[in-house]
């Protein structure tokens, strides 16, 4: 049935022909009751989604009625292969055109992004080096250290990768490290460091810092390079640090990950709407737990690979009920001065949110 639906929707095959074929096949393999069921489903699909949509496009009636919106959401959900609840949210927020563009962007195979430790090797030099090895390169648009390559395997096997001059990191994710802007003498906490991607970036940006990298998951910490940092297995929510210890904190919080669906398409089927809300509540709790250990005048970078309201502005709204902070432009390159919000169909990056909260 899936194959037939695909043929009808995308291959523009004559529907009567593919339906007949499917029904005959079902009859042969499973008997006529199953064949009748297959026939009913396929014909209903053609009647309700294919012909209905065709008629609507022909009539071009632009009156927005709930039923029309409902079938539009269904259509987008089938065509782009996203759960209906996710399409409904985006449709309400972005409208039909942008939802289509967003889904298309999230279905695209992403380019391979790498980060170059430009303190150790000049970007042009690395590009030259890779091009000579037959790897096509293109500079990132937003971050100096970011580079796109057409193939990843030879890069991972290369000695520059082994020496730590090349790292695998999306450009949007690099922006979070840049936003932290480590300076000499800073005491910094990477509160949810995971495998240490941003920890390494921060250390590469400024070596003369005291850097604490923490995660609740010991398995992630084990493979991290221990040099030049304090690695801690701990729970942010248990407030393990003394008051006003850090100049800067990076909270790259666990989230719904809707921004990285193009890399992990399974996310869209695993996720439930209530998960987004649950993540939002957890993110607020994490911010509250960390706020005490930030020095006065220090700042916290909050980032998530999501663009859902409950995990972005919603978190700030909730946090502002009991805490005072100043929202500052996290990245000088931004026109928008208050936060960085990457929507994949606009930026061609992962979906991402970055904000800088300064303690008064
Ligand atoms: C988005 S990932 C971080 C990715 C990481 N910063 C990087 O650049 O690769 C979120 C991380 O938060 C960790 N985490 C979840 N709950 C936590 C908690 N209560 N305390 C500390 N870490 C937590 C998870 O184990 C996960 O590695």
Coordinates of C-alpha atoms and ligand atoms in Angstrom, one line a residue:
X1 CA 0.0 0.0 0.0
X2 CA 2.8 2.4 0.8
X3 CA 4.4 1.8 -2.5
X4 CA 1.1 2.4 -4.3
X5 CA 0.5 5.6 -2.4
X6 CA 4.0 6.7 -3.4
X7 CA 3.3 5.9 -7.0
X8 CA 0.1 7.8 -7.0
X9 CA 1.4 10.8 -5.2
X10 CA 4.9 11.3 -6.5
X11 CA 5.2 9.3 -9.7
X12 CA 2.0 10.6 -11.2
X13 CA 1.2 7.1 -12.5
X14 CA -2.4 6.4 -13.7
X15 CA -4.1 5.7 -10.4
X16 CA -6.6 3.1 -11.8
X17 CA -3.6 1.1 -13.1
X18 CA -1.5 1.1 -9.9
X19 CA -4.6 0.4 -7.7
X20 CA -5.5 -2.6 -9.8
X21 CA -2.0 -3.9 -9.6
X22 CA -2.0 -3.6 -5.8
X23 CA -5.4 -5.1 -5.4
X24 CA -4.5 -8.1 -7.6
X25 CA -1.2 -8.6 -5.7
X26 CA -3.1 -8.4 -2.4
X27 CA -5.6 -11.0 -3.7
X28 CA -2.9 -13.4 -4.7
X29 CA -0.9 -13.0 -1.5
X30 CA -3.6 -12.6 1.2
X31 CA -7.0 -13.4 -0.4
X32 CA -9.9 -11.4 -1.4
X33 CA -10.9 -9.9 2.0
X34 CA -7.5 -8.2 2.3
X35 CA -7.7 -7.2 -1.4
X36 CA -11.1 -5.5 -0.7
X37 CA -9.5 -3.6 2.2
X38 CA -6.6 -2.4 0.1
X39 CA -8.9 -1.3 -2.7
X40 CA -11.1 0.7 -0.2
X41 CA -8.1 2.5 1.3
X42 CA -6.4 3.3 -2.0
X43 CA -9.6 4.6 -3.6
X44 CA -10.5 6.7 -0.6
X45 CA -7.0 8.2 -0.7
X46 CA -7.4 9.1 -4.3
X47 CA -10.9 10.5 -3.7
X48 CA -10.1 12.5 -0.6
X49 CA -6.5 13.7 -1.1
X50 CA -5.6 13.6 -4.7
X51 CA -8.9 14.5 -6.5
X52 CA -10.0 16.9 -3.8
X53 CA -6.7 18.8 -3.9
X54 CA -6.8 18.9 -7.7
X55 CA -10.3 20.3 -7.7
X56 CA -9.4 22.9 -5.1
X57 CA -6.4 24.0 -7.1
X58 CA -8.6 24.2 -10.2
X59 CA -11.3 26.2 -8.5
X60 CA -8.8 28.3 -6.8
X61 CA -11.2 29.3 -4.1
X62 CA -9.1 31.1 -1.5
X63 CA -11.5 31.1 1.4
X64 CA -9.9 29.7 4.5
X65 CA -12.3 27.4 6.2
X66 CA -11.3 24.9 8.9
X67 CA -12.1 21.9 6.8
X68 CA -9.9 23.2 4.0
X69 CA -7.2 23.8 6.4
X70 CA -7.6 20.4 7.8
X71 CA -7.2 18.7 4.4
X72 CA -4.3 21.0 3.6
X73 CA -2.6 19.9 6.8
X74 CA -3.3 16.2 5.9
X75 CA -1.9 16.8 2.4
X76 CA 1.3 18.5 3.6
X77 CA 1.7 15.7 6.1
X78 CA 1.5 13.0 3.4
X79 CA 3.5 14.8 0.7
X80 CA 6.3 15.8 3.0
X81 CA 6.1 12.9 5.4
X82 CA 5.6 14.7 8.7
X83 CA 3.2 13.9 11.5
X84 CA 0.0 16.0 11.3
X85 CA 0.3 17.6 14.7
X86 CA 3.7 19.1 13.8
X87 CA 2.4 20.4 10.5
X88 CA -0.6 21.9 12.3
X89 CA 1.7 23.8 14.7
X90 CA 3.9 25.1 11.9
X91 CA 0.9 25.9 9.7
X92 CA -0.7 28.0 12.5
X93 CA 2.6 29.8 13.1
X94 CA 4.2 30.2 9.6
X95 CA 1.3 29.8 7.2
X96 CA 1.1 27.3 4.3
X97 CA 3.9 28.5 2.0
X98 CA 6.5 28.7 4.7
X99 CA 5.4 25.4 6.2
X100 CA 6.0 23.8 2.8
X101 CA 9.4 25.4 2.6
X102 CA 10.3 24.4 6.1
X103 CA 9.3 20.8 5.5
X104 CA 11.2 20.7 2.2
X105 CA 14.3 22.2 4.0
X106 CA 14.0 19.6 6.7
X107 CA 13.8 16.8 4.1
X108 CA 16.9 17.9 2.3
X109 CA 20.1 16.0 2.8
X110 CA 22.2 18.5 4.7
X111 CA 25.6 19.7 3.6
X112 CA 28.6 18.4 5.6
X113 CA 29.7 21.1 7.9
X114 CA 33.1 21.2 9.7
X115 CA 34.8 23.6 12.0
X116 CA 38.4 24.6 11.5
X117 CA 40.5 25.6 14.5
X118 CA 41.7 28.7 12.7
X119 CA 44.1 29.6 15.6
X120 CA 46.1 26.6 14.6
X121 CA 45.7 26.7 10.8
X122 CA 44.5 29.4 8.5
X123 CA 41.2 28.7 6.7
X124 CA 42.5 29.4 3.2
X125 CA 45.4 27.0 3.9
X126 CA 43.0 24.2 5.0
X127 CA 40.8 24.8 1.9
X128 CA 43.8 24.6 -0.4
X129 CA 44.9 21.4 1.3
X130 CA 41.5 19.7 1.0
X131 CA 41.0 20.9 -2.6
X132 CA 44.3 19.3 -3.5
X133 CA 43.0 16.0 -2.1
X134 CA 40.0 16.3 -4.4
X135 CA 37.5 17.5 -1.7
X136 CA 35.3 20.5 -2.8
X137 CA 35.0 23.2 -0.1
X138 CA 32.9 26.2 0.5
X139 CA 33.2 28.8 3.3
X140 CA 30.3 29.1 5.8
X141 CA 28.2 32.2 5.6
X142 CA 28.0 33.1 9.3
X143 CA 31.0 31.8 11.1
X144 CA 34.7 32.3 10.1
X145 CA 35.7 28.9 11.3
X146 CA 33.0 27.1 9.4
X147 CA 33.5 25.2 6.2
X148 CA 31.4 22.9 4.0
X149 CA 32.8 19.9 2.3
X150 CA 31.3 17.6 -0.4
X151 CA 32.5 14.4 1.3
X152 CA 33.0 13.6 4.9
X153 CA 34.8 10.2 5.0
X154 CA 38.1 11.4 3.5
X155 CA 38.0 14.3 5.9
X156 CA 37.6 12.1 9.0
X157 CA 40.4 9.9 7.8
X158 CA 42.7 12.9 7.2
X159 CA 45.5 13.8 9.6
X160 CA 44.1 17.3 10.2
X161 CA 41.1 15.7 11.7
X162 CA 43.2 13.4 13.9
X163 CA 45.3 16.4 15.0
X164 CA 42.1 18.3 16.1
X165 CA 42.4 21.0 13.5
X166 CA 39.2 19.9 11.8
X167 CA 36.1 19.1 13.9
X168 CA 32.6 17.9 12.8
X169 CA 30.2 20.7 13.8
X170 CA 27.3 22.4 12.2
X171 CA 27.6 26.1 11.5
X172 CA 24.5 26.9 13.7
X173 CA 26.0 25.0 16.6
X174 CA 29.3 26.9 16.1
X175 CA 27.4 30.1 16.6
X176 CA 26.6 29.1 20.2
X177 CA 30.4 28.8 21.0
X178 CA 31.1 32.1 19.3
X179 CA 28.3 33.8 21.3
X180 CA 29.9 32.7 24.5
X181 CA 32.9 34.8 23.5
X182 CA 35.5 33.4 26.0
X183 CA 38.1 35.9 27.2
X184 CA 41.4 35.4 28.9
X185 CA 40.9 34.6 32.6
X186 CA 37.2 33.7 32.4
X187 CA 35.8 31.0 34.6
X188 CA 33.3 29.2 32.3
X189 CA 30.8 26.4 32.7
X190 CA 29.6 24.3 29.7
X191 CA 26.7 23.0 31.7
X192 CA 25.4 20.3 29.3
X193 CA 28.6 19.5 27.4
X194 CA 27.5 16.1 25.9
X195 CA 30.4 14.7 23.9
X196 CA 32.2 18.1 24.2
X197 CA 31.8 19.6 20.8
X198 CA 31.3 23.1 22.1
X199 CA 33.7 22.6 24.9
X200 CA 36.4 21.9 22.3
X201 CA 35.4 25.0 20.3
X202 CA 35.4 27.2 23.4
X203 CA 38.9 26.0 24.4
X204 CA 40.1 26.6 20.9
X205 CA 38.8 30.1 20.9
X206 CA 40.6 31.1 24.1
X207 CA 43.1 28.8 25.8
X208 CA 43.6 30.9 29.0
X209 CA 40.4 30.1 30.7
X210 CA 39.2 27.9 33.5
X211 CA 36.7 25.6 31.8
X212 CA 34.3 23.3 33.6
X213 CA 32.4 20.9 31.4
X214 CA 29.5 18.9 32.9
X215 CA 27.0 16.4 31.7
X216 CA 24.7 14.0 33.5
X217 CA 25.6 11.2 31.1
X218 CA 28.9 9.6 32.1
X219 CA 29.0 7.6 28.8
X220 CA 29.3 10.8 26.8
X221 CA 32.1 12.2 29.1
X222 CA 34.3 9.1 28.8
X223 CA 35.5 9.8 25.3
X224 CA 36.2 13.5 25.9
X225 CA 39.7 14.8 25.7
X226 CA 40.6 15.7 29.3
X227 CA 43.3 18.2 28.6
X228 CA 42.9 21.8 29.8
X229 CA 39.4 21.4 31.3
X230 CA 37.6 20.0 34.4
X231 CA 35.2 17.3 33.4
X232 CA 32.3 16.7 35.8
X233 CA 29.5 14.1 35.7
X234 CA 26.7 15.9 37.4
X235 CA 23.1 17.1 37.3
X236 CA 22.4 20.8 36.6
X237 CA 19.1 20.6 38.5
X238 CA 20.9 19.6 41.7
X239 CA 22.8 23.0 41.7
X240 CA 26.3 21.5 42.3
X241 CA 28.2 24.8 42.2
X242 CA 28.7 27.5 44.8
X243 CA 27.0 30.9 44.3
X244 CA 28.5 33.4 41.8
X245 CA 31.3 31.2 40.7
X246 CA 31.2 31.6 36.9
X247 CA 31.8 34.6 34.6
X248 CA 30.0 32.8 31.7
X249 CA 27.8 29.8 31.4
X250 CA 26.7 27.9 28.2
X251 CA 23.5 26.1 28.6
X252 CA 23.1 24.1 25.4
X253 CA 20.0 22.4 26.8
X254 CA 18.4 19.1 26.0
X255 CA 15.4 19.8 23.7
X256 CA 12.9 18.4 21.2
X257 CA 15.6 18.7 18.4
X258 CA 13.1 19.8 15.7
X259 CA 16.0 21.9 14.3
X260 CA 18.0 18.8 13.4
X261 CA 15.3 16.7 11.8
X262 CA 17.2 16.8 8.5
X263 CA 20.1 14.9 10.1
X264 CA 17.9 12.7 12.3
X265 CA 14.5 12.2 10.5
X266 CA 13.4 9.7 13.1
X267 CA 12.9 12.6 15.5
X268 CA 9.7 13.7 13.8
X269 CA 8.1 10.3 14.4
X270 CA 9.4 9.8 17.9
X271 CA 8.4 13.2 19.2
X272 CA 5.0 13.9 20.8
X273 CA 3.6 17.4 21.2
X274 CA 3.7 17.0 25.0
X275 CA 7.4 16.3 24.7
X276 CA 8.0 19.9 23.5
X277 CA 6.1 21.3 26.5
X278 CA 8.0 18.9 28.9
X279 CA 11.4 20.1 27.4
X280 CA 10.3 23.7 27.9
X281 CA 9.6 23.1 31.6
X282 CA 12.9 21.3 32.0
X283 CA 14.8 24.1 30.3
X284 CA 13.3 26.7 32.6
X285 CA 14.2 24.6 35.6
X286 CA 17.8 24.3 34.3
X287 CA 18.0 28.1 33.9
X288 CA 16.8 28.7 37.4
X289 CA 19.2 26.1 38.8
X290 CA 22.2 27.7 37.0
X291 CA 21.4 31.3 37.6
X292 CA 22.7 31.4 41.2
X293 CA 26.2 30.2 40.2
X294 CA 26.6 33.0 37.6
X295 CA 28.5 36.1 38.8
X296 CA 26.8 39.5 38.9
X297 CA 27.4 41.1 35.4
X298 CA 28.2 37.7 34.0
X299 CA 26.1 36.2 31.3
X300 CA 24.6 32.9 30.3
X301 CA 24.2 31.7 26.7
X302 CA 21.0 29.7 26.3
X303 CA 20.9 27.6 23.2
X304 CA 18.7 24.8 21.8
X305 CA 18.5 23.0 18.4
X306 CA 14.8 23.8 18.3
X307 CA 12.7 26.7 17.1
X308 CA 9.5 25.8 19.0
X309 CA 8.0 28.7 21.0
X310 CA 7.8 26.7 24.2
X311 CA 11.6 26.1 24.1
X312 CA 12.6 29.5 23.0
X313 CA 10.7 32.7 23.9
X314 CA 8.4 30.7 26.1
X315 CA 11.4 29.7 28.3
X316 CA 12.5 33.3 28.6
X317 CA 8.9 34.4 29.5
X318 CA 8.7 31.8 32.2
X319 CA 12.2 32.5 33.5
X320 CA 11.5 36.2 33.7
X321 CA 8.7 35.8 36.1
X322 CA 11.1 35.3 39.0
X323 CA 14.5 36.4 37.7
X324 CA 15.9 39.6 36.4
X325 CA 18.1 39.6 33.4
X326 CA 19.0 41.7 30.4
X327 CA 18.7 40.2 26.9
X328 CA 21.7 41.2 24.9
X329 CA 22.6 40.7 21.2
X330 CA 24.5 37.3 21.3
X331 CA 26.3 37.8 18.0
X332 CA 27.6 41.0 16.5
X333 CA 26.7 39.8 13.0
X334 CA 23.0 39.9 13.7
X335 CA 20.6 42.5 12.5
X336 CA 18.1 41.2 14.9
X337 CA 19.6 42.3 18.2
X338 CA 17.9 40.2 20.8
X339 CA 18.4 36.6 19.8
X340 CA 19.5 34.3 17.0
X341 CA 16.7 32.1 15.6
X342 CA 17.6 29.9 12.7
X343 CA 14.7 28.5 10.6
X344 CA 16.2 25.9 8.2
X345 CA 14.3 27.1 5.2
X346 CA 15.6 30.7 5.7
X347 CA 19.2 30.0 6.8
X348 CA 20.0 26.6 5.2
X349 CA 21.4 25.7 8.6
X350 CA 20.1 23.5 11.4
X351 CA 17.2 25.0 13.3
X352 CA 18.7 26.8 16.3
X353 CA 18.0 29.4 19.0
X354 CA 20.7 31.4 20.8
X355 CA 20.1 34.1 23.4
X356 CA 22.5 35.9 25.8
X357 CA 21.1 36.6 29.3
X358 CA 23.1 39.1 31.3
X359 CA 22.9 39.2 35.1
X360 CA 22.4 42.7 36.4
Ligands
LIG1 C1 21.9 19.3 23.4 S1 22.8 18.1 24.2 C2 24.3 19.0 24.4 C3 25.2 18.9 23.2 C4 26.6 19.5 23.5 N1 26.6 20.8 24.1 C5 27.4 19.5 22.2 O1 27.8 20.6 21.8 O2 27.6 18.5 21.7 C6 22.2 18.2 25.9 C7 22.9 17.4 26.9 O3 22.4 17.7 28.2 C8 22.6 16.6 29.0 N2 21.7 16.7 30.1 C9 20.4 16.4 30.2 N3 19.9 16.7 31.4 C10 20.9 17.1 32.2 C11 21.1 17.6 33.5 N4 20.0 17.6 34.3 N5 22.3 17.9 33.9 C12 23.4 17.9 33.1 N6 23.3 17.5 31.8 C13 22.1 17.1 31.3 C14 22.4 15.4 28.0 O4 23.0 14.2 28.5 C15 22.9 15.9 26.7 O5 24.2 15.5 26.5

